[in-house]
Amino acid sequence: MKALMANEQISLKLDGRGNRQYLPGETLAGSYYIDEIRNSIIEAVEISVLWFTEGKGNQDYGIHAFWRRSNQAGDWIDPRKPGRFSTTLPNSPLSYEGQLIKVRWAVRVRVFLDNGKEIVEELVFRLGNIPNVRKLKAE
């Protein structure tokens, strides 16, 4: 089993949106920075835009966009330079904050090191503008 390292070594930033809320069909773009890791120990970097559920029942998830850069494939991974990603967001599933279930969207960056360890960072954002059901009940 691979050990998961602290994620303080990856910084994720989305372009232009302080509230991190997007509508279907909009472009989600951003950058990631890998801090304090020598490129000689990085085997690969994966960037995913995905959704997942939390709450009662089984967890569901789906990957909307995925990129992998690896030394084995001949990609040059330079941790001193930010990596970029960009994708057009789909129509569904929309983010949802219900009583029993939540649907969340996120950008996830995974860095695979030559010692078998991984470093992971995730940044959650909202897709759509469905009101938060829990806040509506409180009002």
PDB file of N, CA and C in Angstrom, residues 12-115:
ATOM      1  N   LEU A  12      -2.916  24.596  -5.565  1.00  0.00           N
ATOM      2  CA  LEU A  12      -3.871  24.615  -6.665  1.00  0.00           C
ATOM      3  C   LEU A  12      -4.566  25.957  -6.703  1.00  0.00           C
ATOM      4  N   LYS A  13      -4.751  26.504  -7.899  1.00  0.00           N
ATOM      5  CA  LYS A  13      -5.413  27.805  -8.035  1.00  0.00           C
ATOM      6  C   LYS A  13      -6.308  27.779  -9.266  1.00  0.00           C
ATOM      7  N   LEU A  14      -7.554  28.249  -9.104  1.00  0.00           N
ATOM      8  CA  LEU A  14      -8.468  28.388 -10.234  1.00  0.00           C
ATOM      9  C   LEU A  14      -8.396  29.816 -10.744  1.00  0.00           C
ATOM     10  N   ASP A  15      -8.465  29.980 -12.052  1.00  0.00           N
ATOM     11  CA  ASP A  15      -8.382  31.311 -12.654  1.00  0.00           C
ATOM     12  C   ASP A  15      -9.640  32.120 -12.368  1.00  0.00           C
ATOM     13  N   GLY A  16      -9.475  33.323 -11.872  1.00  0.00           N
ATOM     14  CA  GLY A  16     -10.485  34.353 -11.855  1.00  0.00           C
ATOM     15  C   GLY A  16     -11.715  34.238 -10.996  1.00  0.00           C
ATOM     16  N   ARG A  17     -11.964  33.165 -10.309  1.00  0.00           N
ATOM     17  CA  ARG A  17     -13.207  33.029  -9.555  1.00  0.00           C
ATOM     18  C   ARG A  17     -12.934  32.908  -8.066  1.00  0.00           C
ATOM     19  N   GLY A  18     -13.226  33.952  -7.325  1.00  0.00           N
ATOM     20  CA  GLY A  18     -13.051  33.896  -5.889  1.00  0.00           C
ATOM     21  C   GLY A  18     -14.062  32.987  -5.217  1.00  0.00           C
ATOM     22  N   ASN A  19     -15.283  32.925  -5.774  1.00  0.00           N
ATOM     23  CA  ASN A  19     -16.327  32.114  -5.144  1.00  0.00           C
ATOM     24  C   ASN A  19     -16.310  30.667  -5.614  1.00  0.00           C
ATOM     25  N   ARG A  20     -15.514  30.323  -6.614  1.00  0.00           N
ATOM     26  CA  ARG A  20     -15.366  28.969  -7.147  1.00  0.00           C
ATOM     27  C   ARG A  20     -16.697  28.360  -7.553  1.00  0.00           C
ATOM     28  N   GLN A  21     -17.577  29.161  -8.165  1.00  0.00           N
ATOM     29  CA  GLN A  21     -18.859  28.661  -8.668  1.00  0.00           C
ATOM     30  C   GLN A  21     -18.897  28.860 -10.181  1.00  0.00           C
ATOM     31  N   TYR A  22     -19.255  27.791 -10.895  1.00  0.00           N
ATOM     32  CA  TYR A  22     -19.255  27.789 -12.359  1.00  0.00           C
ATOM     33  C   TYR A  22     -20.585  27.257 -12.870  1.00  0.00           C
ATOM     34  N   LEU A  23     -20.932  27.661 -14.076  1.00  0.00           N
ATOM     35  CA  LEU A  23     -22.140  27.165 -14.731  1.00  0.00           C
ATOM     36  C   LEU A  23     -21.754  26.121 -15.775  1.00  0.00           C
ATOM     37  N   PRO A  24     -22.674  25.189 -16.087  1.00  0.00           N
ATOM     38  CA  PRO A  24     -22.392  24.235 -17.154  1.00  0.00           C
ATOM     39  C   PRO A  24     -22.013  24.968 -18.442  1.00  0.00           C
ATOM     40  N   GLY A  25     -21.031  24.425 -19.152  1.00  0.00           N
ATOM     41  CA  GLY A  25     -20.580  25.023 -20.395  1.00  0.00           C
ATOM     42  C   GLY A  25     -19.479  26.058 -20.228  1.00  0.00           C
ATOM     43  N   GLU A  26     -19.250  26.523 -19.000  1.00  0.00           N
ATOM     44  CA  GLU A  26     -18.162  27.470 -18.761  1.00  0.00           C
ATOM     45  C   GLU A  26     -16.824  26.729 -18.742  1.00  0.00           C
ATOM     46  N   THR A  27     -15.766  27.501 -18.915  1.00  0.00           N
ATOM     47  CA  THR A  27     -14.428  26.939 -18.872  1.00  0.00           C
ATOM     48  C   THR A  27     -13.879  27.003 -17.454  1.00  0.00           C
ATOM     49  N   LEU A  28     -13.415  25.875 -16.977  1.00  0.00           N
ATOM     50  CA  LEU A  28     -12.700  25.793 -15.708  1.00  0.00           C
ATOM     51  C   LEU A  28     -11.221  25.709 -16.069  1.00  0.00           C
ATOM     52  N   ALA A  29     -10.441  26.658 -15.598  1.00  0.00           N
ATOM     53  CA  ALA A  29      -9.008  26.672 -15.889  1.00  0.00           C
ATOM     54  C   ALA A  29      -8.260  27.068 -14.627  1.00  0.00           C
ATOM     55  N   GLY A  30      -7.028  26.633 -14.551  1.00  0.00           N
ATOM     56  CA  GLY A  30      -6.228  26.983 -13.398  1.00  0.00           C
ATOM     57  C   GLY A  30      -4.816  26.462 -13.525  1.00  0.00           C
ATOM     58  N   SER A  31      -4.125  26.488 -12.406  1.00  0.00           N
ATOM     59  CA  SER A  31      -2.740  26.051 -12.389  1.00  0.00           C
ATOM     60  C   SER A  31      -2.436  25.340 -11.082  1.00  0.00           C
ATOM     61  N   TYR A  32      -1.376  24.562 -11.123  1.00  0.00           N
ATOM     62  CA  TYR A  32      -0.887  23.892  -9.920  1.00  0.00           C
ATOM     63  C   TYR A  32       0.616  24.106  -9.837  1.00  0.00           C
ATOM     64  N   TYR A  33       1.098  24.147  -8.604  1.00  0.00           N
ATOM     65  CA  TYR A  33       2.512  24.339  -8.338  1.00  0.00           C
ATOM     66  C   TYR A  33       2.981  23.201  -7.436  1.00  0.00           C
ATOM     67  N   ILE A  34       4.108  22.631  -7.762  1.00  0.00           N
ATOM     68  CA  ILE A  34       4.699  21.583  -6.938  1.00  0.00           C
ATOM     69  C   ILE A  34       5.881  22.223  -6.215  1.00  0.00           C
ATOM     70  N   ASP A  35       5.777  22.317  -4.898  1.00  0.00           N
ATOM     71  CA  ASP A  35       6.787  23.015  -4.097  1.00  0.00           C
ATOM     72  C   ASP A  35       7.762  22.031  -3.449  1.00  0.00           C
ATOM     73  N   GLU A  36       9.017  22.407  -3.413  1.00  0.00           N
ATOM     74  CA  GLU A  36      10.053  21.723  -2.641  1.00  0.00           C
ATOM     75  C   GLU A  36      10.232  20.245  -2.982  1.00  0.00           C
ATOM     76  N   ILE A  37      10.015  19.882  -4.233  1.00  0.00           N
ATOM     77  CA  ILE A  37      10.271  18.510  -4.662  1.00  0.00           C
ATOM     78  C   ILE A  37      11.188  18.579  -5.879  1.00  0.00           C
ATOM     79  N   ARG A  38      12.258  17.840  -5.835  1.00  0.00           N
ATOM     80  CA  ARG A  38      13.170  17.800  -6.984  1.00  0.00           C
ATOM     81  C   ARG A  38      12.504  17.038  -8.128  1.00  0.00           C
ATOM     82  N   ASN A  39      12.681  17.510  -9.342  1.00  0.00           N
ATOM     83  CA  ASN A  39      12.074  16.830 -10.483  1.00  0.00           C
ATOM     84  C   ASN A  39      12.640  15.434 -10.680  1.00  0.00           C
ATOM     85  N   SER A  40      13.824  15.148 -10.173  1.00  0.00           N
ATOM     86  CA  SER A  40      14.415  13.823 -10.340  1.00  0.00           C
ATOM     87  C   SER A  40      13.679  12.742  -9.562  1.00  0.00           C
ATOM     88  N   ILE A  41      12.886  13.115  -8.545  1.00  0.00           N
ATOM     89  CA  ILE A  41      12.150  12.095  -7.796  1.00  0.00           C
ATOM     90  C   ILE A  41      10.678  12.029  -8.197  1.00  0.00           C
ATOM     91  N   ILE A  42      10.240  12.883  -9.101  1.00  0.00           N
ATOM     92  CA  ILE A  42       8.850  12.853  -9.569  1.00  0.00           C
ATOM     93  C   ILE A  42       8.746  11.875 -10.737  1.00  0.00           C
ATOM     94  N   GLU A  43       7.905  10.860 -10.579  1.00  0.00           N
ATOM     95  CA  GLU A  43       7.668   9.881 -11.650  1.00  0.00           C
ATOM     96  C   GLU A  43       6.558  10.348 -12.593  1.00  0.00           C
ATOM     97  N   ALA A  44       5.477  10.910 -11.988  1.00  0.00           N
ATOM     98  CA  ALA A  44       4.330  11.306 -12.808  1.00  0.00           C
ATOM     99  C   ALA A  44       3.472  12.312 -12.053  1.00  0.00           C
ATOM    100  N   VAL A  45       2.674  13.060 -12.807  1.00  0.00           N
ATOM    101  CA  VAL A  45       1.694  13.993 -12.262  1.00  0.00           C
ATOM    102  C   VAL A  45       0.370  13.720 -12.972  1.00  0.00           C
ATOM    103  N   GLU A  46      -0.707  13.587 -12.193  1.00  0.00           N
ATOM    104  CA  GLU A  46      -2.046  13.410 -12.758  1.00  0.00           C
ATOM    105  C   GLU A  46      -2.929  14.563 -12.316  1.00  0.00           C
ATOM    106  N   ILE A  47      -3.696  15.098 -13.238  1.00  0.00           N
ATOM    107  CA  ILE A  47      -4.645  16.167 -12.953  1.00  0.00           C
ATOM    108  C   ILE A  47      -6.022  15.655 -13.365  1.00  0.00           C
ATOM    109  N   SER A  48      -6.999  15.750 -12.459  1.00  0.00           N
ATOM    110  CA  SER A  48      -8.357  15.282 -12.735  1.00  0.00           C
ATOM    111  C   SER A  48      -9.359  16.361 -12.372  1.00  0.00           C
ATOM    112  N   VAL A  49     -10.410  16.480 -13.173  1.00  0.00           N
ATOM    113  CA  VAL A  49     -11.597  17.249 -12.813  1.00  0.00           C
ATOM    114  C   VAL A  49     -12.677  16.199 -12.648  1.00  0.00           C
ATOM    115  N   LEU A  50     -13.235  16.105 -11.445  1.00  0.00           N
ATOM    116  CA  LEU A  50     -14.127  14.994 -11.132  1.00  0.00           C
ATOM    117  C   LEU A  50     -15.247  15.421 -10.202  1.00  0.00           C
ATOM    118  N   TRP A  51     -16.248  14.543 -10.096  1.00  0.00           N
ATOM    119  CA  TRP A  51     -17.336  14.742  -9.145  1.00  0.00           C
ATOM    120  C   TRP A  51     -17.438  13.490  -8.279  1.00  0.00           C
ATOM    121  N   PHE A  52     -17.989  13.669  -7.072  1.00  0.00           N
ATOM    122  CA  PHE A  52     -18.193  12.536  -6.167  1.00  0.00           C
ATOM    123  C   PHE A  52     -19.350  12.839  -5.236  1.00  0.00           C
ATOM    124  N   THR A  53     -19.933  11.790  -4.673  1.00  0.00           N
ATOM    125  CA  THR A  53     -21.028  11.966  -3.721  1.00  0.00           C
ATOM    126  C   THR A  53     -20.522  11.691  -2.315  1.00  0.00           C
ATOM    127  N   GLU A  54     -21.185  12.333  -1.363  1.00  0.00           N
ATOM    128  CA  GLU A  54     -20.955  12.091   0.061  1.00  0.00           C
ATOM    129  C   GLU A  54     -22.308  11.930   0.712  1.00  0.00           C
ATOM    130  N   GLY A  55     -22.370  11.117   1.747  1.00  0.00           N
ATOM    131  CA  GLY A  55     -23.623  10.964   2.475  1.00  0.00           C
ATOM    132  C   GLY A  55     -24.042   9.514   2.557  1.00  0.00           C
ATOM    133  N   LYS A  56     -25.361   9.297   2.638  1.00  0.00           N
ATOM    134  CA  LYS A  56     -25.911   7.948   2.788  1.00  0.00           C
ATOM    135  C   LYS A  56     -25.720   7.138   1.520  1.00  0.00           C
ATOM    136  N   GLY A  57     -25.567   5.837   1.699  1.00  0.00           N
ATOM    137  CA  GLY A  57     -25.441   4.948   0.557  1.00  0.00           C
ATOM    138  C   GLY A  57     -24.021   4.857   0.040  1.00  0.00           C
ATOM    139  N   ASN A  58     -23.889   4.214  -1.102  1.00  0.00           N
ATOM    140  CA  ASN A  58     -22.580   4.039  -1.726  1.00  0.00           C
ATOM    141  C   ASN A  58     -22.081   5.357  -2.301  1.00  0.00           C
ATOM    142  N   GLN A  59     -20.772   5.513  -2.309  1.00  0.00           N
ATOM    143  CA  GLN A  59     -20.197   6.712  -2.905  1.00  0.00           C
ATOM    144  C   GLN A  59     -20.107   6.502  -4.413  1.00  0.00           C
ATOM    145  N   ASP A  60     -20.596   7.481  -5.156  1.00  0.00           N
ATOM    146  CA  ASP A  60     -20.481   7.485  -6.608  1.00  0.00           C
ATOM    147  C   ASP A  60     -19.471   8.543  -7.002  1.00  0.00           C
ATOM    148  N   TYR A  61     -18.867   8.380  -8.166  1.00  0.00           N
ATOM    149  CA  TYR A  61     -17.948   9.389  -8.668  1.00  0.00           C
ATOM    150  C   TYR A  61     -17.821   9.245 -10.175  1.00  0.00           C
ATOM    151  N   GLY A  62     -17.349  10.292 -10.791  1.00  0.00           N
ATOM    152  CA  GLY A  62     -17.087  10.276 -12.219  1.00  0.00           C
ATOM    153  C   GLY A  62     -15.956  11.234 -12.535  1.00  0.00           C
ATOM    154  N   ILE A  63     -15.174  10.890 -13.537  1.00  0.00           N
ATOM    155  CA  ILE A  63     -14.062  11.733 -13.959  1.00  0.00           C
ATOM    156  C   ILE A  63     -14.467  12.441 -15.240  1.00  0.00           C
ATOM    157  N   HIS A  64     -14.473  13.757 -15.196  1.00  0.00           N
ATOM    158  CA  HIS A  64     -14.840  14.566 -16.360  1.00  0.00           C
ATOM    159  C   HIS A  64     -13.642  14.791 -17.283  1.00  0.00           C
ATOM    160  N   ALA A  65     -12.492  15.111 -16.713  1.00  0.00           N
ATOM    161  CA  ALA A  65     -11.283  15.370 -17.511  1.00  0.00           C
ATOM    162  C   ALA A  65     -10.085  14.798 -16.765  1.00  0.00           C
ATOM    163  N   PHE A  66      -9.108  14.312 -17.531  1.00  0.00           N
ATOM    164  CA  PHE A  66      -7.941  13.672 -16.918  1.00  0.00           C
ATOM    165  C   PHE A  66      -6.716  13.899 -17.799  1.00  0.00           C
ATOM    166  N   TRP A  67      -5.607  14.278 -17.168  1.00  0.00           N
ATOM    167  CA  TRP A  67      -4.330  14.438 -17.852  1.00  0.00           C
ATOM    168  C   TRP A  67      -3.262  13.749 -17.022  1.00  0.00           C
ATOM    169  N   ARG A  68      -2.337  13.089 -17.691  1.00  0.00           N
ATOM    170  CA  ARG A  68      -1.211  12.455 -16.990  1.00  0.00           C
ATOM    171  C   ARG A  68       0.077  12.830 -17.717  1.00  0.00           C
ATOM    172  N   ARG A  69       1.035  13.263 -16.928  1.00  0.00           N
ATOM    173  CA  ARG A  69       2.366  13.563 -17.442  1.00  0.00           C
ATOM    174  C   ARG A  69       3.335  12.655 -16.682  1.00  0.00           C
ATOM    175  N   SER A  70       4.179  11.943 -17.424  1.00  0.00           N
ATOM    176  CA  SER A  70       5.093  11.025 -16.739  1.00  0.00           C
ATOM    177  C   SER A  70       6.454  11.022 -17.404  1.00  0.00           C
ATOM    178  N   ASN A  71       7.467  10.750 -16.596  1.00  0.00           N
ATOM    179  CA  ASN A  71       8.828  10.632 -17.113  1.00  0.00           C
ATOM    180  C   ASN A  71       8.918   9.457 -18.077  1.00  0.00           C
ATOM    181  N   GLN A  72       8.203   8.388 -17.766  1.00  0.00           N
ATOM    182  CA  GLN A  72       8.227   7.189 -18.595  1.00  0.00           C
ATOM    183  C   GLN A  72       7.710   7.474 -20.008  1.00  0.00           C
ATOM    184  N   ALA A  73       6.756   8.396 -20.123  1.00  0.00           N
ATOM    185  CA  ALA A  73       6.209   8.766 -21.435  1.00  0.00           C
ATOM    186  C   ALA A  73       7.062   9.836 -22.126  1.00  0.00           C
ATOM    187  N   GLY A  74       8.130  10.259 -21.461  1.00  0.00           N
ATOM    188  CA  GLY A  74       9.014  11.258 -22.063  1.00  0.00           C
ATOM    189  C   GLY A  74       8.630  12.694 -21.758  1.00  0.00           C
ATOM    190  N   ASP A  75       7.658  12.890 -20.858  1.00  0.00           N
ATOM    191  CA  ASP A  75       7.256  14.249 -20.480  1.00  0.00           C
ATOM    192  C   ASP A  75       8.290  14.848 -19.532  1.00  0.00           C
ATOM    193  N   TRP A  76       8.572  16.120 -19.713  1.00  0.00           N
ATOM    194  CA  TRP A  76       9.475  16.822 -18.810  1.00  0.00           C
ATOM    195  C   TRP A  76       8.635  17.474 -17.727  1.00  0.00           C
ATOM    196  N   ILE A  77       8.850  17.074 -16.481  1.00  0.00           N
ATOM    197  CA  ILE A  77       8.104  17.617 -15.345  1.00  0.00           C
ATOM    198  C   ILE A  77       9.048  18.530 -14.580  1.00  0.00           C
ATOM    199  N   ASP A  78       8.794  19.820 -14.649  1.00  0.00           N
ATOM    200  CA  ASP A  78       9.637  20.805 -13.974  1.00  0.00           C
ATOM    201  C   ASP A  78       8.848  21.415 -12.817  1.00  0.00           C
ATOM    202  N   PRO A  79       9.153  21.019 -11.581  1.00  0.00           N
ATOM    203  CA  PRO A  79       8.382  21.528 -10.442  1.00  0.00           C
ATOM    204  C   PRO A  79       8.574  23.020 -10.188  1.00  0.00           C
ATOM    205  N   ARG A  80       9.530  23.647 -10.868  1.00  0.00           N
ATOM    206  CA  ARG A  80       9.737  25.087 -10.680  1.00  0.00           C
ATOM    207  C   ARG A  80       8.751  25.908 -11.491  1.00  0.00           C
ATOM    208  N   LYS A  81       8.064  25.260 -12.443  1.00  0.00           N
ATOM    209  CA  LYS A  81       7.113  25.965 -13.300  1.00  0.00           C
ATOM    210  C   LYS A  81       5.709  25.456 -13.028  1.00  0.00           C
ATOM    211  N   PRO A  82       4.715  26.354 -13.027  1.00  0.00           N
ATOM    212  CA  PRO A  82       3.345  25.889 -12.791  1.00  0.00           C
ATOM    213  C   PRO A  82       2.841  25.062 -13.955  1.00  0.00           C
ATOM    214  N   GLY A  83       2.026  24.062 -13.631  1.00  0.00           N
ATOM    215  CA  GLY A  83       1.327  23.294 -14.651  1.00  0.00           C
ATOM    216  C   GLY A  83      -0.044  23.915 -14.869  1.00  0.00           C
ATOM    217  N   ARG A  84      -0.591  23.794 -16.061  1.00  0.00           N
ATOM    218  CA  ARG A  84      -1.892  24.385 -16.389  1.00  0.00           C
ATOM    219  C   ARG A  84      -2.892  23.294 -16.750  1.00  0.00           C
ATOM    220  N   PHE A  85      -4.179  23.602 -16.542  1.00  0.00           N
ATOM    221  CA  PHE A  85      -5.261  22.726 -16.977  1.00  0.00           C
ATOM    222  C   PHE A  85      -6.433  23.596 -17.398  1.00  0.00           C
ATOM    223  N   SER A  86      -7.268  23.060 -18.277  1.00  0.00           N
ATOM    224  CA  SER A  86      -8.448  23.780 -18.749  1.00  0.00           C
ATOM    225  C   SER A  86      -9.425  22.774 -19.342  1.00  0.00           C
ATOM    226  N   THR A  87     -10.709  22.939 -19.040  1.00  0.00           N
ATOM    227  CA  THR A  87     -11.744  22.076 -19.589  1.00  0.00           C
ATOM    228  C   THR A  87     -13.070  22.815 -19.616  1.00  0.00           C
ATOM    229  N   THR A  88     -13.943  22.432 -20.525  1.00  0.00           N
ATOM    230  CA  THR A  88     -15.303  22.952 -20.558  1.00  0.00           C
ATOM    231  C   THR A  88     -16.157  22.064 -19.666  1.00  0.00           C
ATOM    232  N   LEU A  89     -16.880  22.680 -18.735  1.00  0.00           N
ATOM    233  CA  LEU A  89     -17.648  21.914 -17.757  1.00  0.00           C
ATOM    234  C   LEU A  89     -18.929  21.339 -18.372  1.00  0.00           C
ATOM    235  N   PRO A  90     -19.334  20.154 -17.917  1.00  0.00           N
ATOM    236  CA  PRO A  90     -20.510  19.483 -18.476  1.00  0.00           C
ATOM    237  C   PRO A  90     -21.816  20.033 -17.903  1.00  0.00           C
ATOM    238  N   ASN A  91     -22.935  19.525 -18.411  1.00  0.00           N
ATOM    239  CA  ASN A  91     -24.267  19.936 -17.938  1.00  0.00           C
ATOM    240  C   ASN A  91     -24.654  19.284 -16.616  1.00  0.00           C
ATOM    241  N   SER A  92     -24.063  18.168 -16.284  1.00  0.00           N
ATOM    242  CA  SER A  92     -24.435  17.468 -15.052  1.00  0.00           C
ATOM    243  C   SER A  92     -23.330  16.503 -14.661  1.00  0.00           C
ATOM    244  N   PRO A  93     -23.351  16.019 -13.409  1.00  0.00           N
ATOM    245  CA  PRO A  93     -24.297  16.348 -12.349  1.00  0.00           C
ATOM    246  C   PRO A  93     -23.954  17.701 -11.725  1.00  0.00           C
ATOM    247  N   LEU A  94     -24.965  18.404 -11.298  1.00  0.00           N
ATOM    248  CA  LEU A  94     -24.760  19.698 -10.647  1.00  0.00           C
ATOM    249  C   LEU A  94     -24.401  19.496  -9.184  1.00  0.00           C
ATOM    250  N   SER A  95     -23.655  20.431  -8.625  1.00  0.00           N
ATOM    251  CA  SER A  95     -23.332  20.387  -7.199  1.00  0.00           C
ATOM    252  C   SER A  95     -24.629  20.487  -6.407  1.00  0.00           C
ATOM    253  N   TYR A  96     -24.669  19.739  -5.299  1.00  0.00           N
ATOM    254  CA  TYR A  96     -25.893  19.671  -4.506  1.00  0.00           C
ATOM    255  C   TYR A  96     -25.531  19.455  -3.047  1.00  0.00           C
ATOM    256  N   GLU A  97     -26.143  20.229  -2.161  1.00  0.00           N
ATOM    257  CA  GLU A  97     -25.912  20.120  -0.718  1.00  0.00           C
ATOM    258  C   GLU A  97     -27.215  19.707  -0.045  1.00  0.00           C
ATOM    259  N   GLY A  98     -27.573  18.455  -0.120  1.00  0.00           N
ATOM    260  CA  GLY A  98     -28.824  17.979   0.463  1.00  0.00           C
ATOM    261  C   GLY A  98     -28.654  17.460   1.878  1.00  0.00           C
ATOM    262  N   GLN A  99     -29.775  17.050   2.463  1.00  0.00           N
ATOM    263  CA  GLN A  99     -29.765  16.506   3.825  1.00  0.00           C
ATOM    264  C   GLN A  99     -29.108  15.124   3.870  1.00  0.00           C
ATOM    265  N   LEU A 100     -29.391  14.286   2.852  1.00  0.00           N
ATOM    266  CA  LEU A 100     -28.885  12.918   2.864  1.00  0.00           C
ATOM    267  C   LEU A 100     -27.687  12.694   1.959  1.00  0.00           C
ATOM    268  N   ILE A 101     -27.577  13.514   0.948  1.00  0.00           N
ATOM    269  CA  ILE A 101     -26.502  13.313  -0.023  1.00  0.00           C
ATOM    270  C   ILE A 101     -25.974  14.656  -0.515  1.00  0.00           C
ATOM    271  N   LYS A 102     -24.697  14.661  -0.847  1.00  0.00           N
ATOM    272  CA  LYS A 102     -24.055  15.847  -1.419  1.00  0.00           C
ATOM    273  C   LYS A 102     -23.354  15.419  -2.698  1.00  0.00           C
ATOM    274  N   VAL A 103     -23.398  16.272  -3.705  1.00  0.00           N
ATOM    275  CA  VAL A 103     -22.631  16.067  -4.928  1.00  0.00           C
ATOM    276  C   VAL A 103     -21.595  17.177  -4.975  1.00  0.00           C
ATOM    277  N   ARG A 104     -20.338  16.787  -5.037  1.00  0.00           N
ATOM    278  CA  ARG A 104     -19.248  17.757  -5.023  1.00  0.00           C
ATOM    279  C   ARG A 104     -18.382  17.585  -6.275  1.00  0.00           C
ATOM    280  N   TRP A 105     -17.867  18.714  -6.756  1.00  0.00           N
ATOM    281  CA  TRP A 105     -16.914  18.738  -7.862  1.00  0.00           C
ATOM    282  C   TRP A 105     -15.566  19.164  -7.320  1.00  0.00           C
ATOM    283  N   ALA A 106     -14.478  18.671  -7.926  1.00  0.00           N
ATOM    284  CA  ALA A 106     -13.143  19.034  -7.454  1.00  0.00           C
ATOM    285  C   ALA A 106     -12.118  18.904  -8.581  1.00  0.00           C
ATOM    286  N   VAL A 107     -11.030  19.635  -8.415  1.00  0.00           N
ATOM    287  CA  VAL A 107      -9.821  19.437  -9.205  1.00  0.00           C
ATOM    288  C   VAL A 107      -8.853  18.715  -8.273  1.00  0.00           C
ATOM    289  N   ARG A 108      -8.278  17.623  -8.756  1.00  0.00           N
ATOM    290  CA  ARG A 108      -7.344  16.847  -7.931  1.00  0.00           C
ATOM    291  C   ARG A 108      -6.019  16.717  -8.671  1.00  0.00           C
ATOM    292  N   VAL A 109      -4.933  16.979  -7.950  1.00  0.00           N
ATOM    293  CA  VAL A 109      -3.586  16.788  -8.495  1.00  0.00           C
ATOM    294  C   VAL A 109      -2.900  15.724  -7.649  1.00  0.00           C
ATOM    295  N   ARG A 110      -2.370  14.720  -8.328  1.00  0.00           N
ATOM    296  CA  ARG A 110      -1.629  13.639  -7.660  1.00  0.00           C
ATOM    297  C   ARG A 110      -0.218  13.621  -8.234  1.00  0.00           C
ATOM    298  N   VAL A 111       0.770  13.642  -7.345  1.00  0.00           N
ATOM    299  CA  VAL A 111       2.170  13.562  -7.745  1.00  0.00           C
ATOM    300  C   VAL A 111       2.698  12.217  -7.248  1.00  0.00           C
ATOM    301  N   PHE A 112       3.229  11.422  -8.166  1.00  0.00           N
ATOM    302  CA  PHE A 112       3.780  10.117  -7.845  1.00  0.00           C
ATOM    303  C   PHE A 112       5.295  10.239  -7.771  1.00  0.00           C
ATOM    304  N   LEU A 113       5.876   9.819  -6.648  1.00  0.00           N
ATOM    305  CA  LEU A 113       7.314   9.923  -6.428  1.00  0.00           C
ATOM    306  C   LEU A 113       7.998   8.589  -6.698  1.00  0.00           C
ATOM    307  N   ASP A 114       9.304   8.633  -6.932  1.00  0.00           N
ATOM    308  CA  ASP A 114      10.030   7.412  -7.284  1.00  0.00           C
ATOM    309  C   ASP A 114      10.154   6.425  -6.120  1.00  0.00           C
ATOM    310  N   ASN A 115       9.822   6.844  -4.900  1.00  0.00           N
ATOM    311  CA  ASN A 115       9.860   5.929  -3.756  1.00  0.00           C
ATOM    312  C   ASN A 115       8.508   5.251  -3.515  1.00  0.00           C
TER     313      ASN A 115
END
